[in-house]
């Protein structure tokens, strides 16, 4: 092996080190000048001497001083996107790299401290009441765990920071180390209370508490970083004692047995770190391959300043390095290939060890590792093995093209290296047509300046990036000013295109002055100015020389830089004048206007369907008038008790648009409100009492007289239906023409609904009828509700008719049914108590634009948000395969329900979510079945019963939408290509 | 942690005639919405010898400041020549940009300024009474000196504000000695004096 000590010009203690999953960089955490310090270093100079000597290769990539006190731990997320750090300031910070790539100096620092990469704190996690000692990302970055001297472990929801999933309490001493089981079933912690605890991720309860090996331990180590072997079979503790000698205790997963330990260190073990690879014995050339057991490799660091490396197949350590540092070893990290090792020490240095395959053995590849997991734990822990995917070869150009397009779309910023043609569209994307350069040139003239009440100047700063985008970078600027006459200097030129391209991704807020400048022109100007800029640079360095010589004796001035000024008279108090600046107003208007506009239309079109439910069925049903307001698809019920027997003297029904017309679903309904007014006993003619029905909309009105008292009325855009006391039902057109002679009902009407040209009647004898009054046919003929009501105490709480004429009945027990007229069955479409709904988690599969498509009868019955997934995050401790199964079942139910309800938009909505879910979870068979059904037979055959459309949607159009979803997962590239080709074939026909 | 980080200051219109206004384009980033305005000041140091000759060229409120990155140009008139000691007019001095929040200064950015005659004749034989119309001001923009101070960013604790207005401790200008572990008491020590070459 080879041992090198990299150049870390740090004298302050380094408490933690972690190599990035891509192996190109590593992070250190420790003590800074008077704050905590996180530094990101380039790995290349550590690995290769020539890179170390090459001055063009930066060593330091980024340093962050945000922690107020010493940083105890830094850990990269498994996907490499985030870095988490925990420190004595009780905080956990999560860092993300700003998308822009390009060096920039930290403002005010000398050039050698330039940050080559920009990492910024995207989240501060506050909960601990004491120093945070260790942080750890769970497999697949679902959770982030942190432990603290406050004796607790906090599990953060890494997909929804800063949500806390659980606080694990039970330790009675400072918790100083954490490690996740690679299979994701457990998390283990070690504390000063002389215990090591294993917690289940299923319910976050204690699985086992191991104390025996630690009973002799004193709380003398700063950290207790324990580690779990990559095959999940062994957990190795930090500081343990055996016969008064310091050890690292090996704990077997099977029964949590503690029979073995690593012995030999002279002082307490501070850190144990397993190699991420599983190895098998190197096969020598020529020798017959002998079947050998795979083994793991583990590095142990101690307070005795030495490091030992062990293989689980050997009884003695592979290597021991004594006196590696001047002070205690604090942390160890392996490179992803398992052949390199970084060790850091309290003395402020980091050492690198390089092994060869001859020494460690042949690392198993991911597939073999998976196979081991699968052997031991049954199901593979891999949901979608990213690492595996990245090694998958893209097999055909179509897929390659698709993947590339996708990447370009995803990372517009990183795409700048691809070529000039990719930059042109980006330039045009610059907000308001202004590039940042343009904005800078005119900033002084354009910025909003006002006077406060006491006459002071107040400038509204131009917001150039919003913080929560998380994707901007401070590297946009460097200290080069825009010189008069030239728009950029040399330093700036190479960045210009990227400047503007970044700008657009930032969501640059429009400046209040909407002058637009052609972006192309800017680019040209920049080129022209390059030469001018060179001159100015030359001049500048000149000046620098002359003035520098004079600066020497100016020490007297130096104190002025650091000394805080005494409060300057007259400006000490900051008056609180919150004037609304023009920019403010613009912003407010634009933000307010839209929702307001929507509100207006929606309140106009707010559909009120009055339902008079007059259930008399054996006295079980309560007569209730249900006023249902449909506002943004969310049903709200105001139940008013009403005596059944008395027909009302006068009732005004407010009807507006039909609830399910496509227009109102788009939210562009402009129709006026329709009033339906009923007046019973208007006049008595020759002993019989007449009732009057009045209809009015936008000034047009008609009325109709009926011989009996009206008990219920309903209407749609096309028809109006009224039920009378004498068990008759009359149906009129929207103009008042009677369509059908009075229909005699078998029992008094309980609920009546109209939707387009469909009329639904629910009678007091619990029967349902639905008619198509246009075609004059019965869709549902006096169907009994007994199948859904029998055996329960439930009553009908709500009913409605969809635009397609499907009757939906909700019961008071939370179940909702619809009558499927083609099968002549009642189908359960929603159940509020359904545990499947509550445990599903498909949020990953829902994209923002999906929200619109989810409106419809299904959503209405399910309360739209369906509380699905609400519990899921909490319950995600349910084993993955269980949740996966529940989600699958739920999604398939949604899909079939949408089908039964004939709700096309919802069908499409759930189909896409379903497809995304199948793709994410790797259900190939189901995906194939889905695609096959959507594609249908490519060649016409008379025997085929395949329908080319579903709910009026062309299946092949749906397939066209589904395919890009499939293409997102390289694992399904064959499936993608297969159907893509067939679709193409059909298109050519 | 400071809620406001200054990312960059560009010195505009530099070098320029002595009488031109100062222009600094300031880019800063704010961690969260600030309920109160920031106050920025440009201070021209008239003489290295004494603070007496410091001139606050202008002070300006900047706000509202929502979370995010912002930029603005701070322009202030040239110093009043009448207040500058004649002997100090030509040569090197300092211009300071300070920013305070709730009356507490949390950052101080200093630049050396070199005032020189452009005319070689005048340079050889400078007049006793400075000829300001012929002076060129050159701000050494490449070498800002940034000092940051811990302040109390929250509205609570009146006490804290009081201590802000007290003279800095006499040792405040010394480089911070290696502090063992923890951060210094808030508001009393410069938290970071970078780049004292």
Tab-separated table of N, CA and C in Angstrom, chain A residues 342-400:
chain	number	residue	atom	x	y	z
A	342	UNK	N	-9.189	7.647	3.146
A	342	UNK	CA	-8.753	8.915	3.736
A	342	UNK	C	-9.006	8.847	5.238
A	343	UNK	N	-8.031	9.303	6.007
A	343	UNK	CA	-8.150	9.307	7.465
A	343	UNK	C	-7.858	10.719	7.935
A	344	UNK	N	-8.656	11.224	8.851
A	344	UNK	CA	-8.362	12.557	9.359
A	344	UNK	C	-8.117	12.499	10.856
A	345	UNK	N	-7.449	13.503	11.323
A	345	UNK	CA	-7.040	13.498	12.722
A	345	UNK	C	-7.299	14.846	13.368
A	346	UNK	N	-7.387	14.801	14.667
A	346	UNK	CA	-7.516	15.983	15.488
A	346	UNK	C	-6.354	16.945	15.245
A	347	UNK	N	-5.216	16.431	14.776
A	347	UNK	CA	-4.063	17.313	14.576
A	347	UNK	C	-4.194	18.158	13.315
A	348	UNK	N	-5.299	18.015	12.614
A	348	UNK	CA	-5.534	18.881	11.473
A	348	UNK	C	-4.995	18.368	10.163
A	349	UNK	N	-4.647	17.094	10.096
A	349	UNK	CA	-4.142	16.561	8.839
A	349	UNK	C	-5.014	15.401	8.378
A	350	UNK	N	-4.850	15.104	7.101
A	350	UNK	CA	-5.577	14.003	6.489
A	350	UNK	C	-4.551	13.138	5.776
A	351	UNK	N	-4.662	11.843	5.935
A	351	UNK	CA	-3.731	10.945	5.246
A	351	UNK	C	-4.496	10.090	4.255
A	352	UNK	N	-3.814	9.743	3.167
A	352	UNK	CA	-4.452	8.931	2.140
A	352	UNK	C	-3.722	7.604	2.023
A	353	UNK	N	-4.461	6.516	2.018
A	353	UNK	CA	-3.879	5.191	1.841
A	353	UNK	C	-4.409	4.597	0.554
A	354	UNK	N	-3.499	3.996	-0.159
A	354	UNK	CA	-3.853	3.455	-1.461
A	354	UNK	C	-3.562	1.960	-1.438
A	355	UNK	N	-4.563	1.143	-1.696
A	355	UNK	CA	-4.361	-0.296	-1.716
A	355	UNK	C	-4.410	-0.805	-3.146
A	356	UNK	N	-3.850	-1.968	-3.337
A	356	UNK	CA	-3.978	-2.588	-4.649
A	356	UNK	C	-4.944	-3.762	-4.526
A	357	UNK	N	-5.424	-4.226	-5.675
A	357	UNK	CA	-6.358	-5.348	-5.650
A	357	UNK	C	-5.684	-6.611	-5.145
A	358	UNK	N	-4.372	-6.660	-5.309
A	358	UNK	CA	-3.654	-7.823	-4.785
A	358	UNK	C	-3.793	-7.907	-3.272
A	359	UNK	N	-3.842	-6.729	-2.664
A	359	UNK	CA	-3.905	-6.717	-1.206
A	359	UNK	C	-5.309	-7.005	-0.685
A	360	UNK	N	-6.300	-6.378	-1.309
A	360	UNK	CA	-7.659	-6.491	-0.774
A	360	UNK	C	-8.453	-7.618	-1.413
A	361	UNK	N	-8.182	-7.884	-2.688
A	361	UNK	CA	-8.969	-8.881	-3.398
A	361	UNK	C	-9.778	-8.234	-4.506
A	362	UNK	N	-10.604	-9.048	-5.157
A	362	UNK	CA	-11.424	-8.531	-6.251
A	362	UNK	C	-12.741	-8.006	-5.703
A	363	UNK	N	-13.025	-6.738	-5.920
A	363	UNK	CA	-14.322	-6.246	-5.454
A	363	UNK	C	-15.459	-6.839	-6.279
A	364	UNK	N	-16.533	-7.198	-5.621
A	364	UNK	CA	-17.713	-7.665	-6.344
A	364	UNK	C	-18.352	-6.463	-7.023
A	365	UNK	N	-18.936	-6.681	-8.171
A	365	UNK	CA	-19.655	-5.583	-8.787
A	365	UNK	C	-21.043	-5.468	-8.155
A	366	UNK	N	-21.742	-4.413	-8.547
A	366	UNK	CA	-23.025	-4.123	-7.898
A	366	UNK	C	-24.001	-5.283	-8.034
A	367	UNK	N	-23.953	-5.922	-9.190
A	367	UNK	CA	-24.905	-7.011	-9.411
A	367	UNK	C	-24.647	-8.169	-8.461
A	368	UNK	N	-23.347	-8.470	-8.314
A	368	UNK	CA	-23.010	-9.565	-7.406
A	368	UNK	C	-23.378	-9.202	-5.970
A	369	UNK	N	-23.159	-7.927	-5.649
A	369	UNK	CA	-23.498	-7.472	-4.306
A	369	UNK	C	-25.010	-7.595	-4.097
A	370	UNK	N	-25.750	-7.196	-5.109
A	370	UNK	CA	-27.203	-7.323	-5.030
A	370	UNK	C	-27.619	-8.760	-4.849
A	371	UNK	N	-26.924	-9.635	-5.568
A	371	UNK	CA	-27.261	-11.046	-5.489
A	371	UNK	C	-27.071	-11.543	-4.062
A	372	UNK	N	-26.009	-11.051	-3.417
A	372	UNK	CA	-25.785	-11.449	-2.026
A	372	UNK	C	-26.914	-10.955	-1.147
A	373	UNK	N	-27.279	-9.688	-1.349
A	373	UNK	CA	-28.388	-9.140	-0.574
A	373	UNK	C	-29.647	-9.953	-0.788
A	374	UNK	N	-29.876	-10.286	-2.045
A	374	UNK	CA	-31.092	-11.012	-2.385
A	374	UNK	C	-31.084	-12.387	-1.724
A	375	UNK	N	-29.904	-12.997	-1.694
A	375	UNK	CA	-29.773	-14.304	-1.056
A	375	UNK	C	-30.101	-14.239	0.417
A	376	UNK	N	-29.563	-13.203	1.059
A	376	UNK	CA	-29.715	-13.139	2.504
A	376	UNK	C	-31.077	-12.600	2.908
A	377	UNK	N	-31.500	-11.544	2.215
A	377	UNK	CA	-32.689	-10.829	2.690
A	377	UNK	C	-33.893	-11.030	1.791
A	378	UNK	N	-33.793	-11.948	0.839
A	378	UNK	CA	-34.926	-12.148	-0.060
A	378	UNK	C	-34.956	-11.059	-1.094
A	379	UNK	N	-35.776	-10.094	-0.857
A	379	UNK	CA	-35.932	-9.050	-1.847
A	379	UNK	C	-34.720	-8.140	-1.853
A	380	UNK	N	-34.364	-7.735	-3.012
A	380	UNK	CA	-33.237	-6.820	-3.113
A	380	UNK	C	-33.622	-5.478	-2.531
A	381	UNK	N	-32.663	-4.831	-1.927
A	381	UNK	CA	-32.958	-3.526	-1.375
A	381	UNK	C	-33.071	-2.480	-2.469
A	382	UNK	N	-32.671	-2.905	-3.650
A	382	UNK	CA	-32.637	-1.927	-4.724
A	382	UNK	C	-34.044	-1.599	-5.177
A	383	UNK	N	-34.399	-0.375	-5.115
A	383	UNK	CA	-35.661	0.050	-5.712
A	383	UNK	C	-35.353	0.300	-7.177
A	384	UNK	N	-34.607	1.337	-7.395
A	384	UNK	CA	-34.070	1.540	-8.724
A	384	UNK	C	-32.601	1.796	-8.460
A	385	UNK	N	-31.806	0.857	-8.757
A	385	UNK	CA	-30.399	1.021	-8.432
A	385	UNK	C	-29.773	2.012	-9.381
A	386	UNK	N	-29.612	3.196	-8.893
A	386	UNK	CA	-29.056	4.239	-9.751
A	386	UNK	C	-27.670	3.846	-10.250
A	387	UNK	N	-26.922	3.313	-9.321
A	387	UNK	CA	-25.548	2.993	-9.696
A	387	UNK	C	-25.544	1.925	-10.780
A	388	UNK	N	-26.546	1.067	-10.668
A	388	UNK	CA	-26.648	0.016	-11.657
A	388	UNK	C	-27.058	0.601	-12.999
A	389	UNK	N	-27.989	1.550	-12.904
A	389	UNK	CA	-28.483	2.137	-14.137
A	389	UNK	C	-27.383	2.855	-14.889
A	390	UNK	N	-26.567	3.529	-14.123
A	390	UNK	CA	-25.555	4.328	-14.799
A	390	UNK	C	-24.587	3.433	-15.575
A	391	UNK	N	-24.514	2.180	-15.134
A	391	UNK	CA	-23.609	1.301	-15.854
A	391	UNK	C	-24.323	0.582	-17.000
A	392	UNK	N	-25.639	0.767	-17.087
A	392	UNK	CA	-26.365	0.134	-18.166
A	392	UNK	C	-25.997	0.800	-19.484
A	393	UNK	N	-25.809	-0.017	-20.474
A	393	UNK	CA	-25.432	0.538	-21.767
A	393	UNK	C	-26.685	0.914	-22.528
A	394	UNK	N	-26.673	2.083	-23.064
A	394	UNK	CA	-27.804	2.488	-23.889
A	394	UNK	C	-27.672	1.766	-25.216
A	395	UNK	N	-28.729	1.060	-25.562
A	395	UNK	CA	-28.571	0.091	-26.636
A	395	UNK	C	-28.923	0.614	-28.018
A	396	UNK	N	-29.684	1.650	-28.102
A	396	UNK	CA	-30.015	2.117	-29.443
A	396	UNK	C	-30.052	3.634	-29.502
A	397	UNK	N	-29.870	4.162	-30.686
A	397	UNK	CA	-29.738	5.611	-30.827
A	397	UNK	C	-31.004	6.359	-30.410
A	398	UNK	N	-32.151	5.753	-30.629
A	398	UNK	CA	-33.403	6.411	-30.273
A	398	UNK	C	-33.414	6.750	-28.775
A	399	UNK	N	-33.028	5.727	-28.013
A	399	UNK	CA	-33.008	5.873	-26.566
A	399	UNK	C	-31.956	6.888	-26.158
A	400	UNK	N	-30.827	6.821	-26.821
A	400	UNK	CA	-29.736	7.727	-26.506
A	400	UNK	C	-30.200	9.162	-26.719
